[in-house]
XYZ file of C-alpha atoms in Angstrom:
627
model
C 15.251 -9.217 -24.696
C 17.319 -8.709 -27.894
C 15.317 -8.829 -31.091
C 17.393 -11.637 -32.573
C 16.476 -13.961 -29.727
C 13.617 -15.181 -31.868
C 16.066 -16.523 -34.490
C 16.546 -20.248 -34.841
C 18.497 -22.074 -32.137
C 20.248 -25.405 -32.381
C 18.868 -28.187 -30.248
C 21.936 -30.273 -29.614
C 23.292 -32.563 -26.917
C 23.056 -31.446 -23.314
C 25.829 -31.087 -20.697
C 27.400 -34.231 -19.223
C 26.633 -35.581 -15.754
C 30.008 -34.547 -14.348
C 29.497 -30.934 -15.376
C 27.883 -29.905 -12.057
C 31.073 -29.795 -10.005
C 32.839 -27.779 -12.683
C 29.913 -25.339 -12.977
C 29.763 -24.632 -9.262
C 33.458 -24.817 -8.460
C 33.944 -21.042 -8.335
C 30.374 -19.830 -7.757
C 28.046 -19.649 -4.764
C 25.511 -22.108 -6.162
C 26.757 -25.180 -4.289
C 23.750 -25.241 -1.972
C 21.180 -24.760 -4.713
C 19.849 -28.320 -4.655
C 17.119 -27.707 -7.183
C 19.600 -26.423 -9.735
C 21.884 -29.350 -9.016
C 19.053 -31.808 -9.480
C 18.127 -30.206 -12.792
C 21.677 -30.252 -14.140
C 22.190 -33.894 -13.265
C 18.834 -34.841 -14.750
C 19.588 -33.007 -17.982
C 22.932 -34.751 -18.494
C 22.107 -37.669 -20.744
C 24.563 -38.414 -23.479
C 27.644 -36.280 -23.981
C 30.268 -37.146 -21.319
C 33.049 -35.194 -23.014
C 31.703 -31.711 -22.452
C 34.256 -29.094 -23.467
C 35.688 -26.745 -20.873
C 34.366 -23.831 -22.903
C 30.773 -25.047 -22.658
C 31.167 -25.729 -18.931
C 32.470 -22.223 -18.462
C 29.570 -20.777 -20.459
C 26.957 -22.541 -18.359
C 28.681 -21.487 -15.155
C 28.768 -17.888 -16.393
C 25.091 -18.047 -17.443
C 24.118 -19.165 -13.938
C 26.176 -16.394 -12.386
C 24.805 -13.679 -14.686
C 21.243 -14.849 -14.132
C 21.476 -14.967 -10.361
C 23.138 -11.548 -10.142
C 20.520 -9.944 -12.406
C 22.962 -9.204 -15.248
C 20.477 -10.431 -17.815
C 21.885 -8.410 -20.695
C 25.143 -10.345 -20.345
C 23.233 -13.579 -19.779
C 21.190 -13.135 -22.963
C 24.250 -12.224 -25.008
C 25.947 -15.394 -23.805
C 22.770 -17.410 -24.376
C 22.567 -16.338 -28.022
C 26.037 -17.658 -28.699
C 25.716 -20.982 -26.882
C 25.777 -24.117 -29.016
C 23.940 -26.425 -26.638
C 20.603 -25.187 -25.307
C 18.758 -27.848 -23.377
C 15.666 -27.154 -21.200
C 17.921 -26.437 -18.213
C 19.642 -23.554 -20.030
C 16.312 -22.128 -21.152
C 14.961 -22.432 -17.613
C 17.933 -20.495 -16.233
C 17.148 -17.610 -18.592
C 13.393 -17.679 -17.916
C 13.988 -17.842 -14.187
C 16.501 -15.014 -14.324
C 14.174 -12.755 -16.293
C 11.308 -13.443 -13.883
C 12.933 -13.602 -10.463
C 15.960 -11.371 -10.727
C 15.051 -8.474 -13.016
C 11.244 -8.593 -13.045
C 10.862 -8.846 -16.819
C 7.854 -11.113 -16.927
C 6.795 -10.420 -20.497
C 10.300 -11.126 -21.790
C 10.281 -14.375 -19.819
C 7.013 -15.349 -21.537
C 8.510 -14.505 -24.938
C 11.492 -16.682 -24.096
C 9.131 -19.495 -23.160
C 7.403 -19.150 -26.542
C 10.747 -19.465 -28.334
C 11.518 -22.535 -26.239
C 8.319 -24.123 -27.524
C 9.117 -23.167 -31.128
C 12.393 -25.084 -31.110
C 10.543 -28.219 -30.021
C 11.383 -28.387 -26.324
C 8.721 -29.687 -23.964
C 7.635 -27.869 -20.826
C 9.082 -29.457 -17.689
C 8.142 -28.724 -14.066
C 10.842 -26.058 -13.714
C 9.732 -24.303 -16.899
C 6.153 -24.442 -15.635
C 7.043 -22.903 -12.261
C 9.195 -20.121 -13.736
C 6.684 -19.261 -16.444
C 3.804 -19.158 -13.961
C 5.972 -16.782 -11.953
C 6.196 -14.534 -15.008
C 2.395 -14.615 -15.350
C 2.074 -13.639 -11.686
C 4.507 -10.781 -12.169
C 2.607 -9.337 -15.123
C -0.894 -10.245 -13.863
C -1.296 -12.209 -17.114
C -4.298 -14.345 -16.191
C -4.984 -15.669 -19.701
C -1.406 -16.845 -20.164
C -1.418 -18.298 -16.650
C -4.444 -20.440 -17.437
C -2.755 -21.593 -20.622
C 0.431 -22.575 -18.765
C -1.655 -24.405 -16.161
C -3.336 -26.359 -18.952
C 0.010 -27.269 -20.533
C 1.264 -28.363 -17.118
C -1.754 -30.612 -16.611
C -1.257 -32.214 -20.038
C 2.419 -32.716 -19.186
C 1.548 -34.614 -16.013
C 2.415 -31.952 -13.419
C -1.119 -31.518 -12.062
C -0.282 -33.102 -8.704
C 3.187 -31.584 -8.340
C 3.052 -29.500 -5.134
C 5.446 -26.815 -6.383
C 3.472 -26.416 -9.580
C 0.193 -26.305 -7.634
C 1.664 -23.636 -5.358
C 2.739 -21.573 -8.357
C -0.779 -21.803 -9.814
C -2.342 -20.675 -6.523
C 0.093 -17.767 -6.356
C -0.628 -16.824 -9.972
C -4.400 -16.739 -9.452
C -4.040 -14.715 -6.247
C -1.807 -12.122 -7.916
C -4.183 -11.957 -10.877
C -6.985 -11.033 -8.428
C -8.835 -14.323 -8.829
C -8.863 -15.472 -5.243
C -11.894 -17.641 -5.957
C -9.806 -19.802 -8.300
C -6.883 -19.786 -5.849
C -9.092 -20.848 -2.934
C -10.717 -23.595 -4.977
C -7.369 -25.157 -5.882
C -5.944 -24.553 -2.404
C -8.777 -26.478 -0.734
C -8.265 -29.454 -3.083
C -4.619 -29.889 -2.041
C -4.439 -32.382 0.827
C -0.803 -32.078 1.903
C -0.081 -28.372 2.182
C 3.462 -27.060 2.563
C 4.494 -23.827 4.283
C 5.162 -22.396 0.819
C 1.572 -23.069 -0.240
C 0.177 -21.537 2.948
C 2.379 -18.485 2.440
C 1.070 -18.077 -1.108
C -2.497 -18.045 0.185
C -1.712 -15.679 3.079
C 0.059 -13.322 0.694
C -2.840 -13.552 -1.746
C -5.328 -12.381 0.862
C -3.077 -9.480 1.850
C -2.472 -8.495 -1.766
C -6.204 -8.437 -2.504
C -7.104 -6.251 0.457
C -8.520 -9.002 2.666
C -6.233 -8.690 5.719
C -8.492 -10.403 8.246
C -8.639 -13.504 6.087
C -4.844 -13.584 5.881
C -4.710 -13.731 9.694
C -7.372 -16.454 9.686
C -5.291 -18.381 7.176
C -2.269 -18.141 9.484
C -4.295 -19.491 12.399
C -5.601 -22.363 10.281
C -2.056 -23.155 9.111
C -0.894 -23.447 12.700
C -3.890 -25.465 13.886
C -4.482 -27.776 10.909
C -0.942 -28.527 9.783
C 1.012 -27.591 12.929
C 3.307 -25.338 10.885
C 5.192 -22.387 12.328
C 5.514 -19.069 10.487
C 8.733 -18.589 8.541
C 10.298 -15.435 7.159
C 8.003 -15.381 4.105
C 4.963 -15.701 6.356
C 6.092 -12.590 8.220
C 6.737 -10.677 4.994
C 3.296 -11.603 3.637
C 1.443 -10.757 6.859
C 2.986 -7.339 7.517
C 1.013 -5.649 4.674
C -2.172 -6.939 6.314
C -1.138 -5.247 9.553
C -0.480 -2.043 7.603
C -3.853 -2.140 5.851
C -5.880 -2.153 9.072
C -3.408 -0.326 11.306
C -2.897 -3.429 13.445
C 0.170 -2.279 15.336
C 0.141 -5.005 17.987
C 0.171 -7.948 15.496
C 2.835 -6.063 13.537
C 5.010 -5.746 16.644
C 4.396 -9.430 17.371
C 5.702 -10.346 13.914
C 8.698 -8.083 14.485
C 9.405 -9.847 17.781
C 9.049 -13.248 16.109
C 11.523 -12.175 13.433
C 14.058 -11.211 16.098
C 13.611 -14.440 18.068
C 13.829 -16.619 14.955
C 16.884 -14.705 13.678
C 15.092 -13.720 10.466
C 16.859 -10.371 10.620
C 18.751 -8.826 8.961
C 16.718 -9.367 5.798
C 16.215 -6.600 3.249
C 12.647 -7.427 2.198
C 11.445 -8.142 5.746
C 12.974 -4.937 7.119
C 11.391 -2.909 4.322
C 8.008 -4.485 5.093
C 8.480 -3.558 8.766
C 9.209 0.064 7.825
C 6.077 0.183 5.685
C 3.962 -1.383 8.447
C 5.195 0.957 11.169
C 4.759 3.955 8.880
C 1.160 3.089 8.056
C 0.431 2.452 11.739
C 1.676 5.927 12.660
C 4.872 4.738 14.386
C 7.449 6.662 12.387
C 10.022 6.453 15.215
C 9.984 2.656 15.144
C 10.158 2.736 11.344
C 13.232 4.948 11.547
C 14.827 2.609 14.081
C 14.429 -0.336 11.693
C 15.750 1.758 8.799
C 18.800 2.932 10.774
C 19.723 -0.627 11.723
C 19.555 -2.016 8.186
C 22.893 -3.433 7.047
C 21.769 -3.201 3.425
C 19.309 -0.823 1.770
C 17.812 -0.642 -1.691
C 15.692 2.022 -3.332
C 12.490 0.357 -2.109
C 13.578 0.664 1.531
C 14.523 4.321 1.014
C 11.132 4.961 -0.595
C 9.332 3.251 2.294
C 11.069 5.461 4.862
C 10.475 8.663 2.874
C 6.797 7.720 2.454
C 6.569 7.037 6.201
C 7.675 10.569 7.023
C 5.365 12.088 4.413
C 2.315 10.038 5.468
C 2.841 11.026 9.083
C 3.337 14.730 8.467
C 7.100 14.848 9.115
C 7.777 16.731 5.917
C 11.130 18.258 6.809
C 12.480 14.852 7.834
C 11.257 13.471 4.509
C 13.135 16.218 2.672
C 16.292 15.578 4.698
C 16.111 11.856 3.945
C 15.551 12.575 0.260
C 18.708 14.685 0.329
C 20.580 11.748 1.881
C 19.248 9.464 -0.849
C 20.666 11.733 -3.548
C 24.152 11.210 -2.078
C 23.798 7.433 -2.439
C 24.260 5.347 -5.566
C 20.505 5.080 -6.230
C 18.523 7.055 -8.775
C 15.089 8.133 -7.524
C 12.186 6.546 -9.359
C 8.544 7.502 -9.805
C 7.656 6.204 -6.340
C 10.387 8.328 -4.745
C 9.228 11.489 -6.455
C 5.549 10.852 -5.726
C 6.434 10.325 -2.055
C 8.568 13.431 -1.642
C 6.536 15.988 -3.589
C 3.805 16.360 -0.928
C 6.571 17.333 1.510
C 7.655 20.128 -0.841
C 4.042 21.194 -1.134
C 3.835 21.660 2.634
C 7.172 23.215 3.616
C 9.275 24.143 0.604
C 9.319 27.216 -1.588
C 7.812 27.137 -5.054
C 11.332 27.653 -6.422
C 12.423 24.385 -4.776
C 9.364 22.685 -6.178
C 10.307 23.807 -9.668
C 13.807 22.442 -9.095
C 12.463 18.995 -8.328
C 10.093 19.358 -11.300
C 13.184 19.767 -13.477
C 14.593 16.643 -11.856
C 11.396 14.774 -12.787
C 11.762 15.829 -16.431
C 15.436 14.831 -16.422
C 14.550 11.339 -15.190
C 11.741 11.073 -17.764
C 9.160 10.513 -15.018
C 6.678 13.184 -16.073
C 4.417 10.695 -17.851
C 3.589 9.020 -14.529
C 0.068 9.756 -13.281
C 1.323 9.794 -9.684
C 4.075 12.250 -10.543
C 1.775 14.514 -12.521
C -0.686 14.637 -9.644
C 2.067 15.290 -7.108
C 3.570 18.090 -9.186
C 0.169 19.762 -9.222
C -0.162 19.321 -5.472
C 3.213 20.921 -4.865
C 1.778 24.206 -5.997
C -1.500 23.785 -4.172
C -2.680 27.224 -3.137
C -0.838 28.741 -6.112
C -3.725 28.274 -8.486
C -2.198 30.100 -11.444
C 0.878 27.852 -11.389
C -1.436 24.877 -10.986
C -3.333 25.832 -14.107
C -0.034 26.307 -15.911
C 1.183 22.809 -15.147
C -2.229 21.281 -15.760
C -2.259 22.840 -19.225
C 1.308 21.764 -19.937
C 0.490 18.078 -19.441
C -0.870 17.770 -22.967
C 1.235 20.496 -24.556
C 4.661 19.586 -23.170
C 4.367 15.925 -22.171
C 1.673 14.563 -24.477
C -0.470 13.448 -21.531
C -4.222 13.654 -21.971
C -5.509 14.634 -18.511
C -7.542 11.799 -17.055
C -10.266 11.917 -14.456
C -7.638 11.592 -11.692
C -5.874 14.730 -12.964
C -9.129 16.668 -13.018
C -9.796 15.480 -9.482
C -6.353 16.660 -8.399
C -6.852 20.097 -9.968
C -10.286 20.336 -8.374
C -8.705 19.700 -4.962
C -6.364 22.643 -5.545
C -9.267 24.904 -6.447
C -11.145 23.651 -3.404
C -8.205 24.454 -1.131
C -8.192 27.984 -2.548
C -11.826 28.326 -1.363
C -13.017 29.434 -4.814
C -16.152 27.312 -4.863
C -17.694 29.064 -7.872
C -14.609 28.246 -9.921
C -14.712 24.658 -8.655
C -18.295 24.216 -9.799
C -17.575 25.835 -13.177
C -14.514 23.599 -13.581
C -16.713 20.509 -13.185
C -19.364 21.854 -15.571
C -16.734 22.450 -18.280
C -14.928 19.124 -17.900
C -14.734 17.108 -21.151
C -15.085 13.911 -19.083
C -18.128 12.659 -17.231
C -17.670 13.574 -13.534
C -17.352 10.618 -11.205
C -18.391 10.298 -7.576
C -14.773 11.109 -6.650
C -15.047 14.440 -8.518
C -18.295 15.359 -6.798
C -16.774 14.188 -3.515
C -13.991 16.763 -3.889
C -16.600 19.485 -4.349
C -18.505 18.189 -1.321
C -15.336 18.271 0.802
C -14.565 21.835 -0.273
C -18.157 22.850 0.466
C -17.954 21.310 3.920
C -14.693 23.130 4.614
C -16.316 26.467 3.724
C -19.657 25.472 5.307
C -21.512 26.106 2.032
C -24.577 23.920 2.541
C -26.235 24.851 -0.753
C -23.280 23.692 -2.824
C -22.834 20.642 -0.586
C -26.420 19.636 -1.328
C -25.741 20.056 -5.048
C -22.640 17.842 -4.865
C -24.376 15.259 -2.672
C -27.260 14.992 -5.145
C -24.855 13.988 -7.921
C -22.939 11.584 -5.680
C -26.111 9.781 -4.635
C -27.278 9.564 -8.257
C -24.103 7.577 -8.966
C -23.756 5.701 -5.682
C -27.144 5.204 -4.055
C -25.726 3.553 -0.929
C -22.923 6.053 -0.227
C -23.393 6.242 3.529
C -20.494 8.650 3.940
C -22.230 11.236 1.768
C -25.413 11.074 3.854
C -23.444 11.330 7.090
C -21.329 14.285 5.974
C -24.389 16.189 4.785
C -26.327 15.441 7.975
C -23.361 16.594 10.051
C -23.327 19.879 8.153
C -27.017 20.323 8.913
C -26.396 19.572 12.591
C -23.492 22.013 12.808
C -25.665 24.701 11.225
C -28.600 23.960 13.531
C -30.814 22.846 10.637
C -32.361 20.022 12.596
C -35.359 19.497 10.318
C -32.995 18.768 7.419
C -30.884 16.648 9.730
C -33.911 14.515 10.638
C -34.880 14.273 6.951
C -31.489 12.787 6.065
C -31.713 10.388 8.991
C -35.147 9.211 7.779
C -33.842 8.758 4.235
C -31.022 6.570 5.506
C -33.413 4.524 7.607
C -35.878 4.029 4.743
C -33.067 2.873 2.440
C -31.652 0.485 5.009
C -28.426 2.462 5.470
C -26.794 2.648 8.870
C -24.115 5.048 10.002
C -20.927 3.240 10.930
C -20.521 3.269 14.683
C -17.523 5.416 15.544
C -14.828 3.436 17.319
C -11.397 4.539 18.491
C -8.648 2.093 19.391
C -5.576 2.565 21.554
C -2.822 -0.018 21.941
C -0.644 0.095 25.043
C 1.486 -2.483 26.855
C 0.429 -5.231 24.426
C -3.259 -4.616 25.096
C -5.948 -3.171 22.836
C -8.562 -0.787 24.217
C -11.657 0.113 22.188
C -13.917 3.100 22.803
C -17.264 4.158 21.361
C -19.153 7.404 21.846
C -20.339 7.941 25.444
C -18.521 4.736 26.418
C -18.757 3.803 30.099
C -17.758 0.146 29.857
C -14.127 0.450 30.979
C -12.869 -0.241 34.477
C -11.143 3.165 34.358
C -14.334 4.983 33.280
C -14.468 7.317 36.272
C -10.834 8.324 35.861
C -11.272 8.834 32.102
C -14.242 11.154 32.584
C -12.455 13.048 35.358
C -9.555 13.704 32.984
C -11.997 14.629 30.226
C -13.648 17.189 32.511
C -10.282 18.723 33.451
C -9.073 18.787 29.853
C -12.305 20.428 28.681
C -11.775 23.203 31.217
C -8.105 23.585 30.257
C -8.944 24.091 26.587
C -11.830 26.372 27.573
C -14.395 24.218 25.840
C -17.947 24.103 27.162
C -18.580 20.644 28.563
C -21.855 20.180 26.718
C -22.616 22.707 24.014
C -20.606 24.489 21.315
C -21.693 27.832 19.890
C -25.083 27.887 21.596
C -25.933 31.377 20.413
C -27.065 30.227 16.994
C -29.454 27.555 18.263
C -33.022 27.763 19.512
C -33.643 26.292 23.013
C -35.106 23.084 21.590
C -32.140 22.779 19.250
C -29.812 23.192 22.221
C -31.367 20.134 23.826
C -30.854 18.177 20.609
C -27.329 19.481 20.294
C -26.470 18.294 23.782
C -27.385 14.714 22.870
C -25.126 14.933 19.816
C -22.261 16.748 21.584
C -18.791 15.608 20.426
C -17.438 16.153 23.942
C -17.814 12.417 24.647
C -16.856 11.135 21.217
C -14.781 7.974 21.209
C -11.572 9.684 20.098
C -11.611 12.046 23.089
C -12.199 9.206 25.518
C -9.302 7.291 23.939
C -7.062 10.372 24.130
C -7.834 10.881 27.816
C -7.106 7.219 28.535
C -3.873 7.541 26.569
C -2.823 10.607 28.561
C -3.209 8.496 31.694
C -1.528 5.279 30.537
C 1.000 6.086 27.768
C 4.469 7.052 28.983
C 5.453 10.690 28.484
C 8.213 9.935 25.989
C 5.794 8.178 23.619
C 3.006 9.718 21.524
C -0.616 8.872 22.223
C -1.527 6.819 19.141
C -5.207 6.372 18.281
C -6.829 4.540 15.371
C -10.314 5.687 14.353
C -12.545 3.769 11.961
C -14.309 6.884 10.591
C -13.250 10.410 9.756
C -12.449 12.559 12.790
C -15.074 15.273 13.184
C -14.213 18.959 13.025
C -14.969 19.598 16.695
C -12.751 16.739 17.880
C -10.003 17.797 15.466
C -10.065 21.316 16.896
C -10.155 20.017 20.468
C -7.245 17.640 19.890
C -5.076 20.510 18.636
C -5.766 22.376 21.879
C -5.167 19.267 23.997
C -1.745 18.766 22.378
C -0.911 22.374 23.251
C -2.015 22.447 26.875
C -0.586 19.014 27.743
C 2.607 19.251 25.702
C 1.951 15.733 24.397
C 2.179 14.468 20.834
C -1.123 12.918 19.802
C -1.560 10.868 16.632
C -5.022 10.054 15.297
C -5.258 7.837 12.236
C -8.560 7.906 10.366
C -9.381 6.209 7.044
C -7.900 9.116 5.075
C -4.666 10.009 6.871
C -2.708 10.174 10.100
C -3.168 13.455 11.939
C -0.100 14.375 13.999
C -1.001 16.938 16.636
C 1.848 18.900 18.228
C 1.886 22.213 20.035
C -1.605 23.128 18.912
C -1.104 22.300 15.239
C -2.027 19.371 13.003
C 0.027 17.974 10.155
C -3.005 18.067 7.829
C -3.128 21.862 7.863
C -6.822 21.646 8.870
C -7.853 20.329 5.445
C -8.864 16.669 5.300
């Protein structure tokens, strides 16, 4: 917003009643009933509005709707008559069309200074600005002004308040107000569904949808679909995501830029990059967000060369990559490109003035993972060249590079010399590196610090106990199990899920509950022989006889992911990948076995665990065996 916006404005007569037809005569606002209602309501006294003023208002509406707010504000500064409607157009334009929430709030303050009262449209637009900027304190203030102005029971205002609280991460306030509203509209339900998804509570967003359909007999609209798709992405719920896609086709919601982008994101995070690409290819209109979603889909699913090709296509378009684009594409360079190419894109980052972004800084370091000297060079240049004080996330990123280089002594020394207090995430990086190199002593050291910070970190106990089991240190294994039991901690039951033909199949370790159990175990036996893996015991030579018996009971040969893979090999058509979702990290033995299975069967197998999607093809995994 220009600095001189805060100067005094005249508060003169408002446009005449007959101005609406002239304003909309050559614009596309004829169907905007809310705007029409506001213009007619604001016309009170002057019925001889000049053609110049009519033209100005029409131009202001056009500039605002198209996002040309610089032109809109320039015109606004020179307008003689500025009634609440004109102010609302500017506030709404800043909030909805260009995402400048703070400038919208400043504009609202100036509106108050010139003596104009808040109306329902000002309230709604300004609450939207608070939502955009997560400005909870200002949102509460606007809600209070709205109540004093008599808008407490206005459904649109109530919906805006619910949305504001949800986006400010105060779902308790949003739920409290939501439950007090007797007549709920689809817009209000959508605000609540979107609030649950935004705050990482996907199951509750689905429950809210069900309640909307049962209590108020309302059908999902296009906004419902857009708000629910992130919930599907968060939990890898491919079947509900496909259902929403089908609903969108049947209801003719498509083409729609935001909905299609949400579909790409959902399919990408559910491991279905082919379906994401199909949606992307069919889009009649694309913006930078949709390009970023497709690039991120390829990167997340290990299709690095496709990500690089798509990034090259983006550079031929009229869009300029932003921080999200660069952060999405840099991991692809780290996996398949030369360091020289990485330095080229680094130069591009500097040119776009994106180097101050934490995500970009981390990604630039990752691009030279394995090249520790270059990593140190960039890490040191953050402060020297860009004025960035490395934060704990940067130290964690650099520690991951050192861990990948297998220099565990350097990793430990790096932590000891850090100027910041190490967090559980820092010690977790050291624990992961220790596990990868099977260094139990250092793993114990890292685990001790993690548990001093997070006493109930079940994952730490489980990883350490697994290392003991793999090393045949069963006394230590039992000790960790007893510690967990005494502290009331339970290991999450491993569960693998496969979706096929609109049905969901769940598997747990040693599962024999399925009607196809005999066939699954027959295939498992054959596959185990094909990959030359002993059916019961791995690496028996290092175990004592009694440990062998214990090892048999813990054998990964019947882990849930292998049972799901075998069922997928039976039921999933050859042209489609076998897609598995796993609720805990895939173990090393199953990871190794799945690589071999993909090689001997010639099938693509995708296993998504809480950290990443592992794409297995021809005996290789997209993670590079480091996860």
